Short mmCIF file of C-alpha atoms in Angstrom, two decimals:
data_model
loop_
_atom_site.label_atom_id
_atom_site.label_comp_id
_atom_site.label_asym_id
_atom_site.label_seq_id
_atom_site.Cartn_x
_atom_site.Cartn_y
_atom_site.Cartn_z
CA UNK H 1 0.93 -32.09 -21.43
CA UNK H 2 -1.73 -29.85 -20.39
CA UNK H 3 -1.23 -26.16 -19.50
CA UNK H 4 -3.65 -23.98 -17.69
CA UNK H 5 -3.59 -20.11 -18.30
CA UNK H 6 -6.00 -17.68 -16.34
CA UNK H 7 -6.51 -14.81 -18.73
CA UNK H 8 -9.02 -13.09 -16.73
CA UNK H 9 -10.94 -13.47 -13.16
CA UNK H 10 -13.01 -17.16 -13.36
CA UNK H 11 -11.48 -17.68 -17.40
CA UNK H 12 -8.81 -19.71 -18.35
CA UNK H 13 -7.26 -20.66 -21.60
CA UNK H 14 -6.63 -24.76 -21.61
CA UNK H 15 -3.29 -25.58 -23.93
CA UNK H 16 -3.30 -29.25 -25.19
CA UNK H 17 -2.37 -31.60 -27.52
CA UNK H 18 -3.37 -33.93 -29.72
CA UNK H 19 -1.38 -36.74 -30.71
CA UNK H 20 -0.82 -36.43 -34.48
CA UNK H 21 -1.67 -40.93 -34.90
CA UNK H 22 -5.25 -39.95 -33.66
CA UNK H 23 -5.29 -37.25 -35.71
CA UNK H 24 -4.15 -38.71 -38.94
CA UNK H 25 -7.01 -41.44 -38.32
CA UNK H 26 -9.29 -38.90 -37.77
CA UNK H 27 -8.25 -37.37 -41.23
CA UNK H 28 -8.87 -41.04 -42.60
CA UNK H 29 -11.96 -41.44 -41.08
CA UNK H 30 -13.29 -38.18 -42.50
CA UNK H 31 -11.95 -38.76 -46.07
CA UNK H 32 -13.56 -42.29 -45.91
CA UNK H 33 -16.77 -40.58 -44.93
CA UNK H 34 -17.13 -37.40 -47.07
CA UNK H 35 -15.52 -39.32 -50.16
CA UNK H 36 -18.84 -40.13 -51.52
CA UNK H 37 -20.02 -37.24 -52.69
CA UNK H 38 -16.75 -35.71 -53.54
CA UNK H 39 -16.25 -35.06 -57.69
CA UNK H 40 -12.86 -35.15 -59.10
CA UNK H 41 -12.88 -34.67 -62.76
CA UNK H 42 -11.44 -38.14 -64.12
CA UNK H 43 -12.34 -40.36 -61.52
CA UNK H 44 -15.59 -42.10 -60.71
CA UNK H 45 -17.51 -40.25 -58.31
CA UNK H 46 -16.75 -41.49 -54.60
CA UNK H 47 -13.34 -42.58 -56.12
CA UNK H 48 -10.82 -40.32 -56.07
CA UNK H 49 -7.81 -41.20 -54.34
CA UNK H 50 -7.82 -38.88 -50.91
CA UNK H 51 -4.10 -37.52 -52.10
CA UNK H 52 -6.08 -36.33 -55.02
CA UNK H 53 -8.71 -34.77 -53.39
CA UNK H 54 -5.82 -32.93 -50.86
CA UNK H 55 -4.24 -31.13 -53.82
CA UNK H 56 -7.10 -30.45 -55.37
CA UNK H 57 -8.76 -28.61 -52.42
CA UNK H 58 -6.18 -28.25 -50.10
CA UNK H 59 -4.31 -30.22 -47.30
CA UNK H 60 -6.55 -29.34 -44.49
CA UNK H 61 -9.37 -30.20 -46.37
CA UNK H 62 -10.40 -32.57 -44.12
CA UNK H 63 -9.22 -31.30 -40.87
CA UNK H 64 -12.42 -29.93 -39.64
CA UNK H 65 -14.13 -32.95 -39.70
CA UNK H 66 -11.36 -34.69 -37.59
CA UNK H 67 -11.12 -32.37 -35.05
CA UNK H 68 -14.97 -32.00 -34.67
CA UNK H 69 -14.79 -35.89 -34.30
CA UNK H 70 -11.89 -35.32 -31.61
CA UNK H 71 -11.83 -32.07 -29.72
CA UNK H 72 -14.92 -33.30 -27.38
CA UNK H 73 -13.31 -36.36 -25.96
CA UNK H 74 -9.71 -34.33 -25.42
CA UNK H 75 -10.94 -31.56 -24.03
CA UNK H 76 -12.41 -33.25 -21.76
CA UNK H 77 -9.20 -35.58 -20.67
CA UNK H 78 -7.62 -32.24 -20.96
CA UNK H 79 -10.31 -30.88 -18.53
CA UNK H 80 -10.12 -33.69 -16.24
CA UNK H 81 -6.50 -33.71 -15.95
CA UNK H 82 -6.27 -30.25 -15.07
CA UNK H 83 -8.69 -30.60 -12.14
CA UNK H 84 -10.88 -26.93 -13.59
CA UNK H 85 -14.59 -27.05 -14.15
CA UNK H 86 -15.89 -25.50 -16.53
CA UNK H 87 -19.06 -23.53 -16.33
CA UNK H 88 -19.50 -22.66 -20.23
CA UNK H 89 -19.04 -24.31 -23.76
CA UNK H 90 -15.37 -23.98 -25.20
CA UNK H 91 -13.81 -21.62 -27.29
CA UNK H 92 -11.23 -23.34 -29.66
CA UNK H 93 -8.67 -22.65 -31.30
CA UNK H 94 -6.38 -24.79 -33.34
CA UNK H 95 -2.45 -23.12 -32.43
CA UNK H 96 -0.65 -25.76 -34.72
CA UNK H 97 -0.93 -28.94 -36.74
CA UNK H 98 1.97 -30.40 -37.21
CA UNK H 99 4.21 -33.61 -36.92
CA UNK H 100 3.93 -33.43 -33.13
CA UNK H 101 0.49 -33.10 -33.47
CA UNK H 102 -2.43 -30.80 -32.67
CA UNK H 103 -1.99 -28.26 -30.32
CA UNK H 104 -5.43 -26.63 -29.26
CA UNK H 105 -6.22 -23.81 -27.01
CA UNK H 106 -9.19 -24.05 -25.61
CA UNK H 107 -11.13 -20.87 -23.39
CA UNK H 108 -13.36 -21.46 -20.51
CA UNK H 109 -15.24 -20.08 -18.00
CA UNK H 110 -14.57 -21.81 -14.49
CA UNK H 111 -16.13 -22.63 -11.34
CA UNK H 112 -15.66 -19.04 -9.57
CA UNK H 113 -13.42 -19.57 -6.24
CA UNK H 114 -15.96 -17.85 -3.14
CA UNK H 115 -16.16 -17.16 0.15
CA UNK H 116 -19.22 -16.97 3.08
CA UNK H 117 -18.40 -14.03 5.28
CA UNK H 118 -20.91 -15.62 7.93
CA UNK H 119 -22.70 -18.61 8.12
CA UNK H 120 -23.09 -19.58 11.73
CA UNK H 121 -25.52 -17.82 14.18
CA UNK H 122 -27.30 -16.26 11.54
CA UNK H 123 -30.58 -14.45 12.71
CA UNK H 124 -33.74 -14.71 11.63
CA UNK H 125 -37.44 -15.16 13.49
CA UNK H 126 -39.95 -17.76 13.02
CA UNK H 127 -43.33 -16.95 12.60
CA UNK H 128 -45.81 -19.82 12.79
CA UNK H 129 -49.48 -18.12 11.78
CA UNK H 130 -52.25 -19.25 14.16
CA UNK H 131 -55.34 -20.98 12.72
CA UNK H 132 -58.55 -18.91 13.34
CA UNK H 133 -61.67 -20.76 13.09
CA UNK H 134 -62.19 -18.89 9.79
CA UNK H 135 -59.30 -20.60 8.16
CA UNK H 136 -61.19 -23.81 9.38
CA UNK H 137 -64.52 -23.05 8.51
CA UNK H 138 -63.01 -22.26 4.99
CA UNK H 139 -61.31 -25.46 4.44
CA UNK H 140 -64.96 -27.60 5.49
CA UNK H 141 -66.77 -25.19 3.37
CA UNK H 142 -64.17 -26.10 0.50
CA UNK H 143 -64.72 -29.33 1.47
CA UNK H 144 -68.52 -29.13 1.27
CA UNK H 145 -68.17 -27.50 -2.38
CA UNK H 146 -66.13 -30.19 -3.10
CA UNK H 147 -68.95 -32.65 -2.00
CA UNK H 148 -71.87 -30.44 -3.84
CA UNK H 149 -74.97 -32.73 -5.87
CA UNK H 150 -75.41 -31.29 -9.55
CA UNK H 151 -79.03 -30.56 -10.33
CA UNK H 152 -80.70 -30.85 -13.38
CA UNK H 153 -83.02 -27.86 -14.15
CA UNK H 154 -86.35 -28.03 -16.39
CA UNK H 155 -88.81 -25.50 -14.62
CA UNK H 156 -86.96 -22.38 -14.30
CA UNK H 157 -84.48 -19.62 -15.98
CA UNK H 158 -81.19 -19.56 -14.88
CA UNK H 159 -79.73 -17.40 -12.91
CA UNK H 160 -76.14 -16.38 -10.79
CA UNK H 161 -74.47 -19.47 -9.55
CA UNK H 162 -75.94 -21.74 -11.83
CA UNK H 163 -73.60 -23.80 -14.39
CA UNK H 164 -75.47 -23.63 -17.76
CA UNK H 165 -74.43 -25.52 -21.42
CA UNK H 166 -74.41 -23.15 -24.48
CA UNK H 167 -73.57 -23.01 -27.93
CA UNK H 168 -72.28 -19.77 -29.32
CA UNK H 169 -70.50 -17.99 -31.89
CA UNK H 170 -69.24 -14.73 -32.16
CA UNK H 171 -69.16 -11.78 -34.81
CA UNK H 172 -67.51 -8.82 -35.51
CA UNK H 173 -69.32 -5.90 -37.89
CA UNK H 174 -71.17 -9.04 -38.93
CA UNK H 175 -68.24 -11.11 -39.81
CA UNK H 176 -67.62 -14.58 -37.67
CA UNK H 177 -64.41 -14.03 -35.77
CA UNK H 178 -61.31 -17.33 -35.24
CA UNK H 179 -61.58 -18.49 -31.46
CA UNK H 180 -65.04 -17.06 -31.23
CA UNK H 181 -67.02 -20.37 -31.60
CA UNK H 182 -68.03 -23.19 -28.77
CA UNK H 183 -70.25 -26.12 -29.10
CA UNK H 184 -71.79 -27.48 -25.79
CA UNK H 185 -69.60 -25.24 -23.49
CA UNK H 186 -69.97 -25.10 -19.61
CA UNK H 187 -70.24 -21.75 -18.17
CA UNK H 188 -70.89 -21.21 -14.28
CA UNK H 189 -72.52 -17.73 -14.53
CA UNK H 190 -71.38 -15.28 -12.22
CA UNK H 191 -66.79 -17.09 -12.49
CA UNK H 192 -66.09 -13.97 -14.99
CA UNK H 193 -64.50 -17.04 -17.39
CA UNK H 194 -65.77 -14.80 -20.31
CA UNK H 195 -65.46 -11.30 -21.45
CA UNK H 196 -67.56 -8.57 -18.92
CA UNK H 197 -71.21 -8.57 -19.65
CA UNK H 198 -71.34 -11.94 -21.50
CA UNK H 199 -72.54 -13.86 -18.17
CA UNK H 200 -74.98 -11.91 -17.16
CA UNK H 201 -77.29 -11.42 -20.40
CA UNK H 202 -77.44 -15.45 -19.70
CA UNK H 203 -79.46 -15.07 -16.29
CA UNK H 204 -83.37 -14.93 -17.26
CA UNK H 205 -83.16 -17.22 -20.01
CA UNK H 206 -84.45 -21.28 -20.02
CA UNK H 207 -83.65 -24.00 -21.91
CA UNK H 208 -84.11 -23.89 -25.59
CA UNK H 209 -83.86 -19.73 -25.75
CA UNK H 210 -81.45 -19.11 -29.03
CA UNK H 211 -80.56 -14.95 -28.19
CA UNK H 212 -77.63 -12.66 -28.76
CA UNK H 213 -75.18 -11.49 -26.17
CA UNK H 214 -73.84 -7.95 -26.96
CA UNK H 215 -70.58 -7.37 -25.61
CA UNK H 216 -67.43 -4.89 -25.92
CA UNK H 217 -63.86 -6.75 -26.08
CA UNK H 218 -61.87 -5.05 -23.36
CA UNK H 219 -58.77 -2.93 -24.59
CA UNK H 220 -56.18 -5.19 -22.85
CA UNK H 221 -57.41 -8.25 -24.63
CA UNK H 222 -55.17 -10.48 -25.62
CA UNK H 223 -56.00 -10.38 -29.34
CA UNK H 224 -54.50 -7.34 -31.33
CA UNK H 225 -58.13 -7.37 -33.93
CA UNK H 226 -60.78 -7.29 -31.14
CA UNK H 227 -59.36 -4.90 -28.63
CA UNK H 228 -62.41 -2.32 -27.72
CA UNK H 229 -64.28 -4.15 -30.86
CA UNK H 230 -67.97 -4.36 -30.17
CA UNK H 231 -69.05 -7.69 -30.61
CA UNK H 232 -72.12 -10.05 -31.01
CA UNK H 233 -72.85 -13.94 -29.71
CA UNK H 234 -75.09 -15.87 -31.51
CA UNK H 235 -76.10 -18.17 -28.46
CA UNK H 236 -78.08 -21.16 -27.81
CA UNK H 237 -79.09 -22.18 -24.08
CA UNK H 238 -79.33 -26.25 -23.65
CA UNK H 239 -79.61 -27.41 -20.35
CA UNK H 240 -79.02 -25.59 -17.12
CA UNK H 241 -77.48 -27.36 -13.45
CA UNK H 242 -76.94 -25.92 -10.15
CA UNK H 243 -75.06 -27.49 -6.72
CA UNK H 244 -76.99 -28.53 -4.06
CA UNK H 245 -74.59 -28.23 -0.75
CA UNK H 246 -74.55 -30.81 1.98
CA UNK H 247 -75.54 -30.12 5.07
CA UNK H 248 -72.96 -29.00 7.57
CA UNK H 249 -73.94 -31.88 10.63
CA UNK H 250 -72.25 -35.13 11.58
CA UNK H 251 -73.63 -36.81 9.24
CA UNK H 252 -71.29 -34.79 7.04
CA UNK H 253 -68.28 -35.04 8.91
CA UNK H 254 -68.93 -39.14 8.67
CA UNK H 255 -69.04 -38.78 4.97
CA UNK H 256 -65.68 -37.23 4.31
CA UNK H 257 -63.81 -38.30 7.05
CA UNK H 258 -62.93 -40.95 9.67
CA UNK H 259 -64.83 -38.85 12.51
CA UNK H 260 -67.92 -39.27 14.19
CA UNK H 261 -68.71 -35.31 14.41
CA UNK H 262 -68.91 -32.24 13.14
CA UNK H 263 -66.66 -31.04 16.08
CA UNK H 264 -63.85 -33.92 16.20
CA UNK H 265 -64.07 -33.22 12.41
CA UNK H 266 -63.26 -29.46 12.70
CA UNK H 267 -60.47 -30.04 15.57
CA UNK H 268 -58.65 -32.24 12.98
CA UNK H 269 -59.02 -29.71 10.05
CA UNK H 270 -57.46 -27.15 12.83
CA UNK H 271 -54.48 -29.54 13.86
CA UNK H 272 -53.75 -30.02 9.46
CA UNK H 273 -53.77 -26.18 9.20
CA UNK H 274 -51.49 -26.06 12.07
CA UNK H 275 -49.24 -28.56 10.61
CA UNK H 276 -48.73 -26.74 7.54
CA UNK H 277 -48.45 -23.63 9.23
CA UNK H 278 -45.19 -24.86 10.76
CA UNK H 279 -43.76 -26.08 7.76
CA UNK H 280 -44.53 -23.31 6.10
CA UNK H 281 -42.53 -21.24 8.83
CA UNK H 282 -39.62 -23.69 8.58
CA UNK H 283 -39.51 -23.06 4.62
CA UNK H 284 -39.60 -19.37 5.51
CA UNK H 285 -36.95 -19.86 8.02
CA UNK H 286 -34.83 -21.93 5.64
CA UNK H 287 -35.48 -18.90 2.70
CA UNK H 288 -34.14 -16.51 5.47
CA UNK H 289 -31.26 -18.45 5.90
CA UNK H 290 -30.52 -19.01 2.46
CA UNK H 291 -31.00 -15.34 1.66
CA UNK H 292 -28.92 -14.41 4.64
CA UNK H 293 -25.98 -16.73 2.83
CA UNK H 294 -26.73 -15.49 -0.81
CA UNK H 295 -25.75 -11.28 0.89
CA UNK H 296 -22.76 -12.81 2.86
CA UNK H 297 -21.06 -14.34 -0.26
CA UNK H 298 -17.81 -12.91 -1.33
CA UNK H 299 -16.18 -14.02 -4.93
CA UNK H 300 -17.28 -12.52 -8.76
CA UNK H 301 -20.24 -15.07 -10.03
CA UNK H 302 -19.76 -15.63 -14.22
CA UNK H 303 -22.63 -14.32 -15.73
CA UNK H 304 -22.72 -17.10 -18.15
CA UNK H 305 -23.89 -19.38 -14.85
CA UNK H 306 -26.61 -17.12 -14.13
CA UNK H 307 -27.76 -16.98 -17.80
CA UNK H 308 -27.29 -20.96 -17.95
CA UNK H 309 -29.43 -21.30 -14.69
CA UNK H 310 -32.47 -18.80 -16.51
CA UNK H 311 -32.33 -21.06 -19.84
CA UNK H 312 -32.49 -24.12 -16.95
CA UNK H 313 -35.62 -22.38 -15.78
CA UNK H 314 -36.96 -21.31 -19.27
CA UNK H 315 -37.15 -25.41 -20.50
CA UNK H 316 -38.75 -26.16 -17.12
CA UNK H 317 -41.52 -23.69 -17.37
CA UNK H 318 -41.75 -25.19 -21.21
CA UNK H 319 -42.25 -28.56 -20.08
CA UNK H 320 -44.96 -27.77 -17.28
CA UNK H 321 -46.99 -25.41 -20.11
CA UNK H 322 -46.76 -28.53 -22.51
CA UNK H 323 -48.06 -31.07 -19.57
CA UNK H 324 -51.10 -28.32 -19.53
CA UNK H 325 -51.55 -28.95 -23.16
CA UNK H 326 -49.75 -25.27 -23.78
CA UNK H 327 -46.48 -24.47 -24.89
CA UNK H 328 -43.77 -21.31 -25.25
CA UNK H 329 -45.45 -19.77 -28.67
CA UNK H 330 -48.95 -19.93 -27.33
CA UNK H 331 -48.04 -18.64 -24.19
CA UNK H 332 -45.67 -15.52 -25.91
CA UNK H 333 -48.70 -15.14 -28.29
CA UNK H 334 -51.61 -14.58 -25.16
CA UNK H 335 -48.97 -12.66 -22.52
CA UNK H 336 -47.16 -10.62 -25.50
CA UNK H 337 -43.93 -12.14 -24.36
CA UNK H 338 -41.19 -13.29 -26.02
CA UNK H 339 -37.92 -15.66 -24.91
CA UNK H 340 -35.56 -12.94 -24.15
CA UNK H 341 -38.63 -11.13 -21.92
CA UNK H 342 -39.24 -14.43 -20.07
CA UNK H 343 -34.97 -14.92 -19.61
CA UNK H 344 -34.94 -11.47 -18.06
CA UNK H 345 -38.20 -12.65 -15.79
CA UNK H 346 -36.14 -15.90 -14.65
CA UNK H 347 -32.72 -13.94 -14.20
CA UNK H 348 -33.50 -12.89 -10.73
CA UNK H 349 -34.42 -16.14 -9.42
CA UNK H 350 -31.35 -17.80 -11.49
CA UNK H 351 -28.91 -15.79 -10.25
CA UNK H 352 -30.21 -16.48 -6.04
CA UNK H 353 -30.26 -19.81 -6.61
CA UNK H 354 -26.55 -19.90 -8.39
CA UNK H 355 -25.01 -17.54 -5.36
CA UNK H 356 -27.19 -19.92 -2.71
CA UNK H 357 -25.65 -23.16 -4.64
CA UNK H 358 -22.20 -21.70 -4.64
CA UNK H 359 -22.43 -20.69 -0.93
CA UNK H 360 -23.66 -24.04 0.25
CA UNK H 361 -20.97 -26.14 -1.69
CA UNK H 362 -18.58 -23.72 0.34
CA UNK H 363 -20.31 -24.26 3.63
CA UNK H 364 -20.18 -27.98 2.56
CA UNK H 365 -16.53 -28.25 1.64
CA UNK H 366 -15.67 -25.98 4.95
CA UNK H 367 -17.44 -28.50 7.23
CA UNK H 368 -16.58 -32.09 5.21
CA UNK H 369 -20.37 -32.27 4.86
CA UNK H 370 -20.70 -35.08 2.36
CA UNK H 371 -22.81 -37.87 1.37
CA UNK H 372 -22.68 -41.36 2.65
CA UNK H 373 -22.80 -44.63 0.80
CA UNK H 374 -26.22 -44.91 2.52
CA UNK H 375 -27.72 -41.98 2.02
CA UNK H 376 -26.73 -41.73 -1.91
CA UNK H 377 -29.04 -45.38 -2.12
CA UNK H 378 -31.87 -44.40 0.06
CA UNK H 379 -31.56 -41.61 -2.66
CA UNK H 380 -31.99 -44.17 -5.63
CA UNK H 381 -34.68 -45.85 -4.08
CA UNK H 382 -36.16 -42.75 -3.29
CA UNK H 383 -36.40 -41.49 -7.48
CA UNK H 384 -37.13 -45.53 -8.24
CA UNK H 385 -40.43 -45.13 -6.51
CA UNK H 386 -41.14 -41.44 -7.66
CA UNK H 387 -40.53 -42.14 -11.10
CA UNK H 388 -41.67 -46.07 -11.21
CA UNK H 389 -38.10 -47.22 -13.05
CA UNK H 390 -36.41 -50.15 -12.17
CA UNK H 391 -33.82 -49.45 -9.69
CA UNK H 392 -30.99 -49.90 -11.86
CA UNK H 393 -32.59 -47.62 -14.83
CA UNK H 394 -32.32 -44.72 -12.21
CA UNK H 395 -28.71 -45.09 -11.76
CA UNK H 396 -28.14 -45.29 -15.12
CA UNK H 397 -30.09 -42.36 -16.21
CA UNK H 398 -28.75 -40.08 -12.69
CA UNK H 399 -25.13 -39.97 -11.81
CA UNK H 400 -24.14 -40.62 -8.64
CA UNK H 401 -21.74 -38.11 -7.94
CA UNK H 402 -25.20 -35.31 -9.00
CA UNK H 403 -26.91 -37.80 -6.15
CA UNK H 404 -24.58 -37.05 -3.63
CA UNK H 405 -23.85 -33.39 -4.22
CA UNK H 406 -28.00 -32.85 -3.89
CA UNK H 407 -27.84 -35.06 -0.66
CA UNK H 408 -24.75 -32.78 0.99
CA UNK H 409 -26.56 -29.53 -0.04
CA UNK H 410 -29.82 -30.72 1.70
CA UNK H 411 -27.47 -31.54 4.79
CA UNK H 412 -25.45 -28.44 4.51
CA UNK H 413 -29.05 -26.59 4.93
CA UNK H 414 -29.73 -28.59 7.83
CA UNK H 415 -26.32 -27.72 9.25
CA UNK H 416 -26.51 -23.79 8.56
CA UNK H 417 -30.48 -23.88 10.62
CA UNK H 418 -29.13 -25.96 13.30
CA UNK H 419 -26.10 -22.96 13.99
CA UNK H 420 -28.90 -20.33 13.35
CA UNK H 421 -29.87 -18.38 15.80
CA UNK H 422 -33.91 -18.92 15.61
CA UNK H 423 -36.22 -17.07 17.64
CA UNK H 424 -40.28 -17.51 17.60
CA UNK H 425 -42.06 -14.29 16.25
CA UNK H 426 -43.34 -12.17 18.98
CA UNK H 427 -46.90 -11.68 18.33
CA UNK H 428 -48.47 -7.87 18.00
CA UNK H 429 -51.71 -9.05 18.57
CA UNK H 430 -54.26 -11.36 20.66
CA UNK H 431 -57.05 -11.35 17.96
CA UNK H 432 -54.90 -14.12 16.41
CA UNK H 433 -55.60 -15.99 19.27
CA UNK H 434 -58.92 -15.18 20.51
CA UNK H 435 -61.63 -18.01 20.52
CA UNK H 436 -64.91 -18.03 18.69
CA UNK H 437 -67.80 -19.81 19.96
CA UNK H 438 -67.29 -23.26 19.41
CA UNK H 439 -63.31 -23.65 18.45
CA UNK H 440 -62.76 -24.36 22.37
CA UNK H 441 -64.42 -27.60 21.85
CA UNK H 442 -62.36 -27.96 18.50
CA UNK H 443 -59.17 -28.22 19.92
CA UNK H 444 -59.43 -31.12 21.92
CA UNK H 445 -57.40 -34.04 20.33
CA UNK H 446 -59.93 -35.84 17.71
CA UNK H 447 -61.10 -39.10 18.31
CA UNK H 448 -61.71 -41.58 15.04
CA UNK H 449 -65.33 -42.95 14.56
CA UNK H 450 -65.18 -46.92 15.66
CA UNK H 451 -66.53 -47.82 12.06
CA UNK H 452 -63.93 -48.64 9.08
CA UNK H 453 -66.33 -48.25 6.40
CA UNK H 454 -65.88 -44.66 4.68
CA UNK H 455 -68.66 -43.80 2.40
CA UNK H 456 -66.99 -42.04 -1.20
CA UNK H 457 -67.78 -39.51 -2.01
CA UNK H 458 -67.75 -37.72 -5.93
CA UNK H 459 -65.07 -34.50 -6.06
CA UNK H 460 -65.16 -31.72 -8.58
CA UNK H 461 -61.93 -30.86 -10.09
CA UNK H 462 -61.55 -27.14 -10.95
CA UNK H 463 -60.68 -26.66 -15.06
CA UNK H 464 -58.96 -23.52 -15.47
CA UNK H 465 -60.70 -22.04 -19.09
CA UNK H 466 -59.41 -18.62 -20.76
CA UNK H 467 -61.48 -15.89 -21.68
CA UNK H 468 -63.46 -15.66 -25.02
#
């Protein structure tokens, strides 16, 4: 029998009972296992009779272990058969042991009961950003880095712009500093990777100089023992490269894509910037919804959800420093952070996306919004392809009633923007719109190049380096 007692709002004390046969085999199981290394003067060690051991050190002696071994599987029966769920770990406490039993009272935090004031014509403007022919000369000249030919130097110094290779090693009052060393390091002078003024006693010197660099550590840097320290780099200059840009023509445009001109090229770039442009204003619309639905709910959120949902957050941004070769203590050590800091950073954030969660279930169970059979599989297949496991793995590893609660909030969305009452973003401006010489004949509808072949082409990847 399991009895349910709210003792305050969204906690409630769960009364129930276990049996005292699975208890006293419990009791066995824990003798048989602690036994071992149990001494009772006059017996072997490991051999001592368990009635022995019980008078010896009490009758409950082995009572904890039991109900360690059985409070997790009947609390949740318990749970299950009182239809609550529970938003925090339990709080037990054994009420009696007897010969009925084990009764255990068990304190939870619960699913908070809410309500959405509004959630049907909700307000909110659109605003899809036009695409100037800056934005689109932007993206070609990213493009065109992108596609840049790395010269070797010999014949001259090097100077702004230019990516040189140096060894160097720093020193402090004379005295070489930890971190301060680099053998064979790439530097493009003029990025501000390293500390102000280290860059630009580079330019003027050729391959082969060996000079020192003379710097100041700034105040705010990271490391407590060189803040404001003057400082000296012992530095060695080994080869020197710079980027040679493509030409902008249609030869170009060929190169990197399937067009025949510079032009059609351009139009396209235009039509992908206006693409993302509107999704970007649907995600913005969809954040104005959700916002809209996070100020019209109505019911007292546990704090406990909201702290779960930061410590959620916390081992995400964990995992993503650690696929960057980074983790929690190196990034506490650089930002002066620490875990309770970085909670109180991800609190905000937790807490909208509990309230929007909680809303949207209510929206959800308001409207019968629920996943189909069909759905919840294209689902699988869906993770089986992002994650490259065998379509059976997936199911085992992701619960299908998780699938289908994901699946109804994405259609619960969908259902609140669909009732909303959406209007396009009147524009304060026409310099958004204006023309520049040229775009006219960029907007017409590209047309691809009648060759398949597509020359490829070698792209720089940008590495993201810290300052020494």
């Amino acid at each position: 029998m399991v009895k349910v007692n709210n003792i305050e709002t969204n906690r409630v004390e769960l009364e129930f009972t276990i049996d005292k046969e699975s208890f006293d085999k419990a009791c066995s199981d824990a003798y048989k296992k602690n036994v071992k290394s149990i001494n009772i003067p006059g017996f072997r060690k490991g051999k001592a009779p368990r009635s022995v051991i019980e008078k010896m050190y009490g009758k409950g002696v082995f009572y904890e272990d039991a109900l360690n071994a059985l409070l997790p599987e009947a609390a949740e029966a318990a749970v299950k058969e009182a239809a609550i769920r529970p938003v925090s770990a339990p709080e037990y406490d054994v009420d009696t042991i007897d010969e009925n039993g084990v009764v255990v009272k068990a304190k939870f935090y619960v699913y908070p009961t809410v309500e959405v004031k509004e959630y049907k014509g909700i307000k909110v403007e659109r605003n899809v950003k036009n695409v100037t022919a800056t934005e689109v000369n932007e993206e070609v000249k990213r493009v065109q880095q992108r596609n840049a030919r790395t010269i070797e130097v010999t014949d001259r110094a090097a100077k702004k712009d230019d990516t040189v290779t140096i060894d160097y090693e720093g020193f402090v009052d004379g005295v070489a500093f930890e971190g301060g060393k680099g053998e064979g390091h790439p530097l493009k002078l003029g990025s501000g990777q390293f500390i102000p003024g280290f860059e630009d006693q580079i330019i003027g010197h050729k391959i082969g100089d060996e000079f020192d660099v003379e710097v100041t550590f700034p105040e705010e840097y990271h490391a407590e023992d060189l803040k404001g320290k003057p400082a000296v780099f012992k530095t060695k200059l080994h080869a020197i490269k710079y980027e040679e840009l493509p030409k902008l023509d249609d030869e170009f445009a060929k190169d990197v894509s399937e067009f025949d001109t510079l032009a059609e090229y351009k139009a396209d770039v235009k039509a992908k910037l206006t693409e993302r442009n509107e999704k970007a204003a649907d995600a913005e619309v969809e954040n104005a919804l959700v916002e809209a639905l996070v100020n019209n709910l109505e019911g007292e959120v546990p704090e406990v959800m909201i702290a779960n949902e930061a410590e959620n957050m916390v081992r995400d941004y964990d995992y993503r420093l650690r696929s960057q070769g980074l983790d929690l203590n190196t990034y506490f050590q650089y930002t002066g952070q620490n875990l309770d800091t970085l909670r109180d950073q991800f609190k905000p954030q937790a807490e909208r996306q509990v309230k929007s969660r909680l809303a949207l279930e209510k929206i959800a169970e308001l409207e019968a919004i629920k996943a189909t059979d069909e759905e919840v599989e294209e689902e699988y297949s869906k993770l089986a392809t992002m994650y490259g496991l065998e379509l059976d793995k997936v199911k085992e590893l992701v619960d299908a009633e998780s699938v289908s609660a994901d699946i109804a909030i994405r259609k619960t969305v969908d259902f609140v923007k669909s009732n909303a009452a959406i209007t396009a973003k009147k524009k304060t401006t026409k310099k958004a719109a204006e023309k520049t010489e040229g775009e006219a004949t960029e907007e017409k509808k590209p047309a691809a190049k009648k060759t398949t072949a597509k020359k490829s082409c070698a792209k720089k990847t940008e590495k993201e380096t810290e300052d020494k």
